[in-house]
Coordinates of C-alpha atoms in Angstrom, one line a residue:
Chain A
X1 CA 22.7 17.6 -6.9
X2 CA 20.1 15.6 -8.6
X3 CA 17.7 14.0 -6.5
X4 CA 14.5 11.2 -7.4
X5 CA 13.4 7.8 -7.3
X6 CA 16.1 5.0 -6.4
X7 CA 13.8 2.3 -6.3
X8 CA 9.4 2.0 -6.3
X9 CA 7.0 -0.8 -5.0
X10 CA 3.4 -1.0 -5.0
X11 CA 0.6 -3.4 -3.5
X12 CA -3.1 -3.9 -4.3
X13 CA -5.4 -6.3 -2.6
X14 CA -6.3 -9.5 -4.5
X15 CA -9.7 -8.8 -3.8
X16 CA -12.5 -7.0 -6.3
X17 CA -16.2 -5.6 -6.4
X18 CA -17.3 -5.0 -10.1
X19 CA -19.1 -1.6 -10.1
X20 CA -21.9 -3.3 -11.7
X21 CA -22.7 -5.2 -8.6
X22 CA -22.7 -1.8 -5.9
X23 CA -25.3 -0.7 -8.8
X24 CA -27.5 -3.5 -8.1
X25 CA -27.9 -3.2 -4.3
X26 CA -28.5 0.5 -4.5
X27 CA -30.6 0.5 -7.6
X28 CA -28.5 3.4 -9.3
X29 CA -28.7 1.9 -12.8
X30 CA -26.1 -0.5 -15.0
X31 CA -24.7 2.9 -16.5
X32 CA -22.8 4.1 -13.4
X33 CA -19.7 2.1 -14.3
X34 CA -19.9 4.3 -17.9
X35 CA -20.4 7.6 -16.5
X36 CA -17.7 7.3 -13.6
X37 CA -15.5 5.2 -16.4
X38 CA -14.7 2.7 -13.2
X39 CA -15.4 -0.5 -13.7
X40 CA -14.6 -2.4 -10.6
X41 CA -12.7 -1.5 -7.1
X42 CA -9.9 -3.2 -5.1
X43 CA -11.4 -4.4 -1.7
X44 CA -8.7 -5.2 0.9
X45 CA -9.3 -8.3 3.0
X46 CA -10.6 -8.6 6.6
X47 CA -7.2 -8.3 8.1
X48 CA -5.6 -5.7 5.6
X49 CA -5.8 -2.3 6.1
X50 CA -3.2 1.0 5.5
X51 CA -0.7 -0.6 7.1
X52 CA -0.5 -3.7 5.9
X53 CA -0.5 -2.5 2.4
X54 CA 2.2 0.3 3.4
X55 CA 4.6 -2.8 4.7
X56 CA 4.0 -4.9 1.8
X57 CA 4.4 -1.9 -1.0
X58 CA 7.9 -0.9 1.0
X59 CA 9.2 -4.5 1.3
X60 CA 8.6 -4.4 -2.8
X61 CA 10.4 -1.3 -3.0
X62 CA 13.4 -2.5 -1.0
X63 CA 13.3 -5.8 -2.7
X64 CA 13.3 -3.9 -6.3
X65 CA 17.0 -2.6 -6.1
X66 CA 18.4 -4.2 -3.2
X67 CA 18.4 -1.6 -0.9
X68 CA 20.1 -1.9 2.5
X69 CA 16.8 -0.5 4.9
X70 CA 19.3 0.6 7.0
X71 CA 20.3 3.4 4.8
X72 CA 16.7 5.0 5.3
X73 CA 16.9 8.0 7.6
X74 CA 12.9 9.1 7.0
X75 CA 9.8 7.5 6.3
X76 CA 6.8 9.4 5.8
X77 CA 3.5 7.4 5.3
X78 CA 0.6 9.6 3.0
X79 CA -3.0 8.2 4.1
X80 CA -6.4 9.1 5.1
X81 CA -7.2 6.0 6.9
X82 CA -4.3 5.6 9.3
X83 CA -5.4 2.9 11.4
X84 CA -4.8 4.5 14.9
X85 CA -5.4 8.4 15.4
X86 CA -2.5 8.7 17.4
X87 CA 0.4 6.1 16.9
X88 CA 2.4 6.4 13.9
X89 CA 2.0 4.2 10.6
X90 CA 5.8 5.1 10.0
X91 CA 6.7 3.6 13.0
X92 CA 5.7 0.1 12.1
X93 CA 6.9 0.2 8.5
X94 CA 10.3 1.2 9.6
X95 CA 9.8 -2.2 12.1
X96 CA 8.7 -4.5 9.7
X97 CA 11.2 -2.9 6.7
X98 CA 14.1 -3.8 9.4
X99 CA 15.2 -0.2 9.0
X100 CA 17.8 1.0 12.2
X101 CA 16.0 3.0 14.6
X102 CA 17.8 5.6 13.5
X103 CA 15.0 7.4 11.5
X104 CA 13.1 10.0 11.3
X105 CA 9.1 9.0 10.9
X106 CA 6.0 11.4 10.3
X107 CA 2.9 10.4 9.2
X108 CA 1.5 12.5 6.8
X109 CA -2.5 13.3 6.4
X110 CA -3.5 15.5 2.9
X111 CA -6.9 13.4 1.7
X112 CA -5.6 11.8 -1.5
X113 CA -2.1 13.6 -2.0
X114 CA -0.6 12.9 1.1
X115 CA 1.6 10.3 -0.7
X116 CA 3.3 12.9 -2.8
X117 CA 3.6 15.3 -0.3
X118 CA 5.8 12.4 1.5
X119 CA 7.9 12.4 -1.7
X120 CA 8.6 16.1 -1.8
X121 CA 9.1 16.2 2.5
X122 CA 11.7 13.2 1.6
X123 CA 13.2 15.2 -1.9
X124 CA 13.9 17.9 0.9
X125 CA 15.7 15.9 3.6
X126 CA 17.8 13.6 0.9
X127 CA 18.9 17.2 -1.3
X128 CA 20.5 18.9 1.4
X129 CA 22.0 16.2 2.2
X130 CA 20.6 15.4 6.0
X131 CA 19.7 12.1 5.3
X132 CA 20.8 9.0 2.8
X133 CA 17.4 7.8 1.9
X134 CA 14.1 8.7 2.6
X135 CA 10.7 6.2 2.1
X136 CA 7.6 8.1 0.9
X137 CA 4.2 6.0 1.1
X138 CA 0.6 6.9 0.0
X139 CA -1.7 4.3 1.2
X140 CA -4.8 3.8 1.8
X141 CA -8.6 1.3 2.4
X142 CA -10.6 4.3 1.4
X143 CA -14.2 4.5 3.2
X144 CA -17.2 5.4 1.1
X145 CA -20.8 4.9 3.1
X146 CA -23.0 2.4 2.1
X147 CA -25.6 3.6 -1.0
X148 CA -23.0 6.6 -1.2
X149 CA -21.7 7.9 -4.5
X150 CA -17.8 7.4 -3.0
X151 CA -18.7 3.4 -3.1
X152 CA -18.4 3.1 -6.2
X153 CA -14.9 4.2 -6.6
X154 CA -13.6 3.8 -2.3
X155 CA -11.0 1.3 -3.2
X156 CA -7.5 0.2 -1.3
X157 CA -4.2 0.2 -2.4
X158 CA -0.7 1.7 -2.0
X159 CA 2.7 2.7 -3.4
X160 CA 6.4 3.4 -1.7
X161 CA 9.1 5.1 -3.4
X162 CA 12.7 4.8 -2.4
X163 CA 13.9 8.3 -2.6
X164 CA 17.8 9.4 -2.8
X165 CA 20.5 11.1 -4.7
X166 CA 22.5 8.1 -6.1
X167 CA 21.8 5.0 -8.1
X168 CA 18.2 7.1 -9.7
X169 CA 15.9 4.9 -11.3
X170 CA 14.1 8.4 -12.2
X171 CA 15.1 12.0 -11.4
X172 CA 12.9 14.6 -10.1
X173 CA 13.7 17.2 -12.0
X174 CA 11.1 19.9 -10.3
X175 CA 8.1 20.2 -8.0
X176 CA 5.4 23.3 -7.7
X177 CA 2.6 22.8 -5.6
X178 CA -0.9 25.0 -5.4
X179 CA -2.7 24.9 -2.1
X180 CA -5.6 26.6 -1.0
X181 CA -8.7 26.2 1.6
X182 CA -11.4 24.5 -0.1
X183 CA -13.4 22.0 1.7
X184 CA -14.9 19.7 -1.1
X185 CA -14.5 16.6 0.7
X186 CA -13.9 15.8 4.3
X187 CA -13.9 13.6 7.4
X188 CA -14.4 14.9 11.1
X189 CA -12.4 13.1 13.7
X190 CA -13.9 10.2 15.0
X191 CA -16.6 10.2 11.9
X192 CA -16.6 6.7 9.6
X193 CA -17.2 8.0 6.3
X194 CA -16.4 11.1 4.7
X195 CA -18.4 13.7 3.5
X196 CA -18.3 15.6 0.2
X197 CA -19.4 18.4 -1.8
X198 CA -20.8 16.5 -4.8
X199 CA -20.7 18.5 -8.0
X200 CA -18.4 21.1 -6.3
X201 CA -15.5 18.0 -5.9
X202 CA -15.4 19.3 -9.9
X203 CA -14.3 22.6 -11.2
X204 CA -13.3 24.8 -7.5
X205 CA -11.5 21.7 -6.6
X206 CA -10.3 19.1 -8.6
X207 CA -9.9 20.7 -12.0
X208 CA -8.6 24.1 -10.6
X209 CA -5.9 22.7 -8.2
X210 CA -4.8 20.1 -11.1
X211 CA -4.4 22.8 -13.5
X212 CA -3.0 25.5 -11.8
X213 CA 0.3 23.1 -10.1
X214 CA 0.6 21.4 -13.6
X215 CA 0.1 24.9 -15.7
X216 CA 3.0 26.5 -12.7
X217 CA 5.5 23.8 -13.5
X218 CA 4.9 23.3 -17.4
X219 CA 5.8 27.6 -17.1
X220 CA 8.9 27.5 -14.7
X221 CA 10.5 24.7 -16.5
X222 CA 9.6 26.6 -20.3
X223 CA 7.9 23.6 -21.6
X224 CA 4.7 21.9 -23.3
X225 CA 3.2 18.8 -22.7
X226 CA 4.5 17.7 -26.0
X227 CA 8.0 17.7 -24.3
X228 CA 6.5 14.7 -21.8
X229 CA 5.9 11.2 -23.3
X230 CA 3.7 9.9 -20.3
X231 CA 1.7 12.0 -18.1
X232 CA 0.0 10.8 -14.4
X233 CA -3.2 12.7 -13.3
X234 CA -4.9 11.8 -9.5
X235 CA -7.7 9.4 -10.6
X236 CA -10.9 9.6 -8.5
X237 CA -12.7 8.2 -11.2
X238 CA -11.9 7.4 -15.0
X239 CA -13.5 10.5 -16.3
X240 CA -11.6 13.1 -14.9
X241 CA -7.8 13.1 -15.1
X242 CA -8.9 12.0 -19.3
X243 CA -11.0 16.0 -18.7
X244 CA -7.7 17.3 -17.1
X245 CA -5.4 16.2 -19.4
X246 CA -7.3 17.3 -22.5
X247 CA -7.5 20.7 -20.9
X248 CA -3.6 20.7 -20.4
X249 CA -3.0 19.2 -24.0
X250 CA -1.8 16.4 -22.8
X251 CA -2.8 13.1 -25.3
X252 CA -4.8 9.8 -24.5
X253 CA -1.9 8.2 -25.0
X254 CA 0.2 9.9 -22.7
X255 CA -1.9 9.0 -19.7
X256 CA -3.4 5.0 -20.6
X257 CA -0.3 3.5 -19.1
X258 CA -0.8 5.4 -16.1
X259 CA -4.7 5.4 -15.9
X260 CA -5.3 2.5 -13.7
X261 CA -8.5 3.7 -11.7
X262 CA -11.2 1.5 -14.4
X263 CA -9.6 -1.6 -13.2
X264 CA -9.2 -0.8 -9.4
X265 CA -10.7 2.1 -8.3
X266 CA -9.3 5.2 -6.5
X267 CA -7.1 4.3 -3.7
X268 CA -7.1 8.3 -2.7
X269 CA -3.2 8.2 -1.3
X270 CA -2.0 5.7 -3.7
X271 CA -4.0 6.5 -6.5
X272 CA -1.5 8.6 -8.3
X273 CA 1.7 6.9 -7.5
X274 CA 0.5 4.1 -8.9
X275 CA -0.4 5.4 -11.7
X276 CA 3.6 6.8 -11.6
X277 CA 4.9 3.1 -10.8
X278 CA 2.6 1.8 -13.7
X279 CA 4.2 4.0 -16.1
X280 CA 7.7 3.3 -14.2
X281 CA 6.6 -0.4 -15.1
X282 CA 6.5 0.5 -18.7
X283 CA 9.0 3.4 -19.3
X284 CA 12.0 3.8 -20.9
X285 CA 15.8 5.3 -19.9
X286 CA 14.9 8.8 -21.3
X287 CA 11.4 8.9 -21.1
X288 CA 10.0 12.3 -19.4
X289 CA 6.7 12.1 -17.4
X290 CA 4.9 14.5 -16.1
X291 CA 2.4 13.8 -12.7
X292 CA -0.1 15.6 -10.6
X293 CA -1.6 14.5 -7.4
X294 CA -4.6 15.9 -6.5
X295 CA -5.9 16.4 -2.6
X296 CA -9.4 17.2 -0.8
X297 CA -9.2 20.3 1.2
X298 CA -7.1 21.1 -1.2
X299 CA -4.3 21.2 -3.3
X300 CA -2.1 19.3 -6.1
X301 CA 1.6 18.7 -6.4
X302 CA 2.9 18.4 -10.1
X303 CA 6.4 17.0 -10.8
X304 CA 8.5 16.3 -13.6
X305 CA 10.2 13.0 -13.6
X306 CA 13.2 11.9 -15.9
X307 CA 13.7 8.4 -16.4
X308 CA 17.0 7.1 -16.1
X309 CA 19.1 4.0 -17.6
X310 CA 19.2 2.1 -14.1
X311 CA 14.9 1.6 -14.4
X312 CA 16.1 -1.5 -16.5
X313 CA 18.0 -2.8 -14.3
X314 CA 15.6 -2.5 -11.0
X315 CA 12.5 -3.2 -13.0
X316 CA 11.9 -6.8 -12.8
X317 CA 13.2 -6.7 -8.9
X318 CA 9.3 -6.7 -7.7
X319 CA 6.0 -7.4 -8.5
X320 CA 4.8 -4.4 -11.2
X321 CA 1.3 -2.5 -11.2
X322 CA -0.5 -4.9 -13.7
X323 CA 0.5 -8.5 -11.8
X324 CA -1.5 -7.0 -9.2
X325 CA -4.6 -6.3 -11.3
X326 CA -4.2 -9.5 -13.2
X327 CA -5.2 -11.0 -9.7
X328 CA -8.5 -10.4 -9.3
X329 CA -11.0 -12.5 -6.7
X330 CA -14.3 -11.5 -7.0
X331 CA -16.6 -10.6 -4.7
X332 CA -20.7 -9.9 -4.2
X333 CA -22.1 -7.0 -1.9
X334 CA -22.4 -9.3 0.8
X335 CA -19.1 -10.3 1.0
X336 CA -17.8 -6.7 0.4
X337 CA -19.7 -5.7 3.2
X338 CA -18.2 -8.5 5.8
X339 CA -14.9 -7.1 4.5
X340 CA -15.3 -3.6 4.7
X341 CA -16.8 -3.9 7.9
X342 CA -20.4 -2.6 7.1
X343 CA -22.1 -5.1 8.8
X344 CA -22.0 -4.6 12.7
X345 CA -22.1 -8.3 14.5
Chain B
X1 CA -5.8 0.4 29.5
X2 CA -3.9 -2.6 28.3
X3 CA -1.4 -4.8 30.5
X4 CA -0.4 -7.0 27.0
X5 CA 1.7 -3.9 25.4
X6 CA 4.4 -5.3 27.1
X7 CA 4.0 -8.4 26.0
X8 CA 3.2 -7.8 22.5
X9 CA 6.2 -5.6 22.4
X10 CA 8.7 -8.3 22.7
X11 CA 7.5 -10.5 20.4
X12 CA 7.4 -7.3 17.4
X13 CA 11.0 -9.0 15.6
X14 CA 9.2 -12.3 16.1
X15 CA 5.5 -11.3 14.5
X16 CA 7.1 -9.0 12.2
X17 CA 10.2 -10.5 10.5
X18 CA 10.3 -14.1 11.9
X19 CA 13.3 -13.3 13.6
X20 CA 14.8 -16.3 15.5
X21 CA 17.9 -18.0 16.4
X22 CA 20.6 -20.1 14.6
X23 CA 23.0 -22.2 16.3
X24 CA 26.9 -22.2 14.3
X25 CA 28.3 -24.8 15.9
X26 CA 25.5 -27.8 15.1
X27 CA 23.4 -25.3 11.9
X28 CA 20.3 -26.1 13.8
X29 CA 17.5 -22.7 13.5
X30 CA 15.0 -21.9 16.1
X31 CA 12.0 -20.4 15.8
X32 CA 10.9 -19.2 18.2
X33 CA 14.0 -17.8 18.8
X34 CA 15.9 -19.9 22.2
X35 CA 18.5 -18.4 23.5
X36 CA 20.8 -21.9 24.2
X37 CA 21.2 -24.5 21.7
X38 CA 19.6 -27.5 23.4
X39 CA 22.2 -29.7 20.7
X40 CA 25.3 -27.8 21.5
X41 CA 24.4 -26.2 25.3
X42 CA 27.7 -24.6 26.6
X43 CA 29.6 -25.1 23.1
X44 CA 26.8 -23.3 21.1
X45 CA 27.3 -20.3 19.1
X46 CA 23.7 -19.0 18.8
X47 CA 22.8 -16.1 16.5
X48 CA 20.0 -14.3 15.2
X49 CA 18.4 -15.7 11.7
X50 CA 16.0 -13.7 10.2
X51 CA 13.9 -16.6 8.8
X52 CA 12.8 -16.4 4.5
X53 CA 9.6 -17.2 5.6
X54 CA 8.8 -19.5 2.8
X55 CA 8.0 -23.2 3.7
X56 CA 5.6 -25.8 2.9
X57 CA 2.0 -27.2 5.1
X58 CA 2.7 -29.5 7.0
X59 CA -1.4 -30.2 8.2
X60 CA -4.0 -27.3 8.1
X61 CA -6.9 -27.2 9.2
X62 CA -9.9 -24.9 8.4
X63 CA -11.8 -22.6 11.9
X64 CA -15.7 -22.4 11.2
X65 CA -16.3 -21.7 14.4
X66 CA -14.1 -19.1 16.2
X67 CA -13.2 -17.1 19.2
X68 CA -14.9 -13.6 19.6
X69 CA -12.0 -11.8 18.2
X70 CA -11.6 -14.0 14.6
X71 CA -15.4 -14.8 14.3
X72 CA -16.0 -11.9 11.5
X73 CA -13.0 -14.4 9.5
X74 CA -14.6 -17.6 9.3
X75 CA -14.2 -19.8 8.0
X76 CA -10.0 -19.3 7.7
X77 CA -7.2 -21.6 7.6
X78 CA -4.6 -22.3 10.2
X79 CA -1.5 -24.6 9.3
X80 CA 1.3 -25.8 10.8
X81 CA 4.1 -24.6 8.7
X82 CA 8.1 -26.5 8.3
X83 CA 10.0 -23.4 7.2
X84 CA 12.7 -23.7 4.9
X85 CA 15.2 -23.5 7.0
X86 CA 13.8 -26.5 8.9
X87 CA 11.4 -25.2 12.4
X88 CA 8.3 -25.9 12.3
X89 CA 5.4 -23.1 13.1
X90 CA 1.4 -22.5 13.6
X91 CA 0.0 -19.6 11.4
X92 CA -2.6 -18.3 9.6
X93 CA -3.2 -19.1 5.9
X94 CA -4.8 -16.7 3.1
X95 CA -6.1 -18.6 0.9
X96 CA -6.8 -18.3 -2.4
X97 CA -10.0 -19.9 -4.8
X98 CA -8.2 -23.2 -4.1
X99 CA -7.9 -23.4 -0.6
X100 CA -5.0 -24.9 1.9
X101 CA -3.6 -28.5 1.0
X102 CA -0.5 -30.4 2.6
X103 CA 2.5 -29.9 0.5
X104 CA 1.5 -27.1 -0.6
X105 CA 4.1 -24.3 -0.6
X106 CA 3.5 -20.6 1.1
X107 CA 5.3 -17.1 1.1
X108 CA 5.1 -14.4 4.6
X109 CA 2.3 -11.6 3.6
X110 CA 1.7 -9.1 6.8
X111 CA -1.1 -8.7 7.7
X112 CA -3.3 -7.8 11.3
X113 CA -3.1 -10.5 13.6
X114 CA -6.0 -9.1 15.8
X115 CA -7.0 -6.4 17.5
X116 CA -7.2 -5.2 21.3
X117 CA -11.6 -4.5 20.6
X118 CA -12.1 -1.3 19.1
X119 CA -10.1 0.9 21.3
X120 CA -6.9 -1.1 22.4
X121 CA -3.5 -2.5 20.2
X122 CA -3.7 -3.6 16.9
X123 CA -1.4 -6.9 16.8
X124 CA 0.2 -7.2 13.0
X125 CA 2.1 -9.7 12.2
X126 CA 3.1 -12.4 9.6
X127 CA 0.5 -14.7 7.8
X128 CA 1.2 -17.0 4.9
X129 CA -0.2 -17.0 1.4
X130 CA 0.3 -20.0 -1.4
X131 CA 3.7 -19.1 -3.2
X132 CA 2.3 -19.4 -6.5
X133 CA -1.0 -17.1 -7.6

């Protein structure tokens, strides 16, 4: 039975700090924006955070294809910055989503690929037929201390996908994951701000975990990335998913639709499923793309989506990727600061 | 430990979805949600309406000086909003560059509505934001 994407919302805060300007205050240079090939970050506002965005994303996805909430029977929330450490985010999604209480809810913590690994817990659930539809999220307001390499990029954002087995927008046609114990980036409990292993966030990390899922499916399913005409790559900065898809074969042109992080930043577990909705926003019945999440600690889940003849239908049911970047408010350190909470009153 | 879970419980459908009441018999809608139809009283047919949330200012006003609990907000906008449907209701408004005017016509966001301190609930909730931009 063929299983994927019934329906797909995002949300981004209206709110933006140029790169530019977190340059200034730290001294670091006008060529950081060039080098990390970010150019300004989404900054959520004093009374968002990972649930708010989770709630607003999900009302977009039901919204999109008219979905009856009360058909979900799962909803799995990705993030890194729940808002309480014990108390479910699911929980008040299913609330304010007006699902029944009939559901199952989990939230789901795997730095920035817990939104994916939602997706496959929900793939699992829907194709054996134990539940109708399940509600993946990745969201996050990603934390990067103050003069910290991670500010530059530490955005907020998030994406829900409807998953089920009928009506797809998109079919996933296959999943392989690669998962091992690498601690390039972390957060202890109770700590503010993560910690990372600078360079070492690279090659042993990133670029091996990205490769390895992407290289496992490309080889199980007996294709190339030639076969794909979009491809989706986790974006902690602009620089590397263009390495990791060069290294894969994959073309510029594959991945630009998708490649939202110069304009926003990385919103860790909504960073690639936005990148996925922004090439939903775009694609075409028949279109094949190709996505891998990438997560601290680590690991990467690669998938390969086919886009189906209902996408035209649903698309135009909810606000898309780019009418959230086209609203940008700008902000100065200051003001980021009072946001994000940096200055203690 | 909190005594207001309770209390914040019950009002969830409320804060959440702008759940309230609509009376068949006379079309009136409550919010917040009354369990008799002061119109109608023993003939009423009361039923719950799950409010659009759009609606237009009625008067706003802007808080510069706040309570302990909103002062990291200031300045912010509070309105009284006529719903659609017809009740009228206090809430918060997001604004954007060009602030909160009478007339002018808003959409339900949810957002946090405050917070217990750093240790107790978080209250979330509806807000309103301009329909347009």
């Amino acid at each position: 039975m063929a299983s994927g994407i019934i329906s797909y919302g995002v949300y981004i805060p209206r709110f933006r700090i140029r790169v530019d300007e977190i340059a200034r205050v730290w001294g670091d240079g006008e060529d950081i924006s060039e080098g990390l090939r970010v150019y300004e970050k989404s900054v959520p506002d004093m009374d968002e955070d990972a649930v708010t965005i989770a709630v607003e994303a999900s009302r977009n996805a039901i919204r999109r294809a008219g979905i009856d909430p009360k058909r979900i029977g799962a909803v799995y929330a990705g993030s890194e910055s729940h808002p309480y450490a014990v108390k479910p985010t699911g929980t008040i999604i299913g609330e304010a989503i007006c699902t029944s209480p009939n559901f199952t809810a989990a939230d789901f913590e795997f730095a920035c690929k817990a939104g994916t690994a939602a997706i496959q817990a929900c793939l699992g659930l829907v194709s054996s037929n134990l539940i109708d539809l399940g509600l993946a999220v990745g969201t996050d307001v990603s934390q990067g201390a103050p003069g910290d390499m991670l500010e530059y990029t530490a955005a907020a954002g998030g994406a829900a996908y409807v998953i089920g087995s009928s009506d797809l927008a998109a079919e996933i046609e296959a999943f392989q994951s690669f998962t091992t114990d690498t601690p390039d980036f972390w957060r202890r409990e109770g700590m503010p701000y993560p910690e990372h292993g600078g360079r070492f966030t690279g090659e042993p990390a990133y670029f091996k975990h990205v490769t390895s899922a992407a290289l496992g499916l490309l080889r199980r399913l007996d294709r190339v990335p030639e076969d794909y005409d979009y491809a989706v790559f986790h974006q902690p900065n602009g620089k590397f998913p263009a390495r990791v898809a060069r290294k894969l074969g994959f073309s510029k042109e594959q991945i630009e639709p998708g490649l939202v992080v110069p304009m926003i930043g990385n919103t860790y577990s909504g960073s690639c499923l936005l990148g996925l909705a922004a090439t939903l926003d775009v694609a075409k019945p028949g279109d094949s793309i190709f996505v891998t999440s990438f997560g601290s600690g680590a690991g990467s889940d690669a998938f390969s989506i086919k886009v189906k003849d209902r996408i035209e239908e649903i698309r135009d049911g909810a606000p898309s990727v780019r009418d959230y970047i086209s609203k940008a408010q700008y902000l100065d350190y200051a003001m980021y600061a009072k946001h994000k909470g940096k200055l203690r009153l | 430990m909190t005594d207001n879970a309770p209390r914040f419980w019950r009002a969830i459908p409320q804060r959440y979805n702008l759940i309230g009441t609509h009376c068949s018999n006379c079309n009136e809608y409550y919010f917040p949600p009354r369990n008799v139809c002061p119109n109608c009283r023993r003939s009423a047919q009361m039923e719950e309406h799950k409010f659009k949330g759009t609606g237009t200012v009625v008067s706003c006003t802007t808080i510069y000086s706040a309570t302990e609990d909103f002062k990291r907000q200031t300045p912010y906008h509070l309105a009284i909003i006529q719903l659609d449907e017809g009740p009228r209701m206090t809430g918060q408004v997001i604004s954007g560059p060009s602030g909160v005017k009478i007339g002018m016509k808003v959409k339900p966001v949810f957002r946090i509505l405050g917070k217990e301190g750093e240790r107790g609930i978080i209250y979330y909730g509806t807000k309103f934001a301009p329909l347009e931009g």
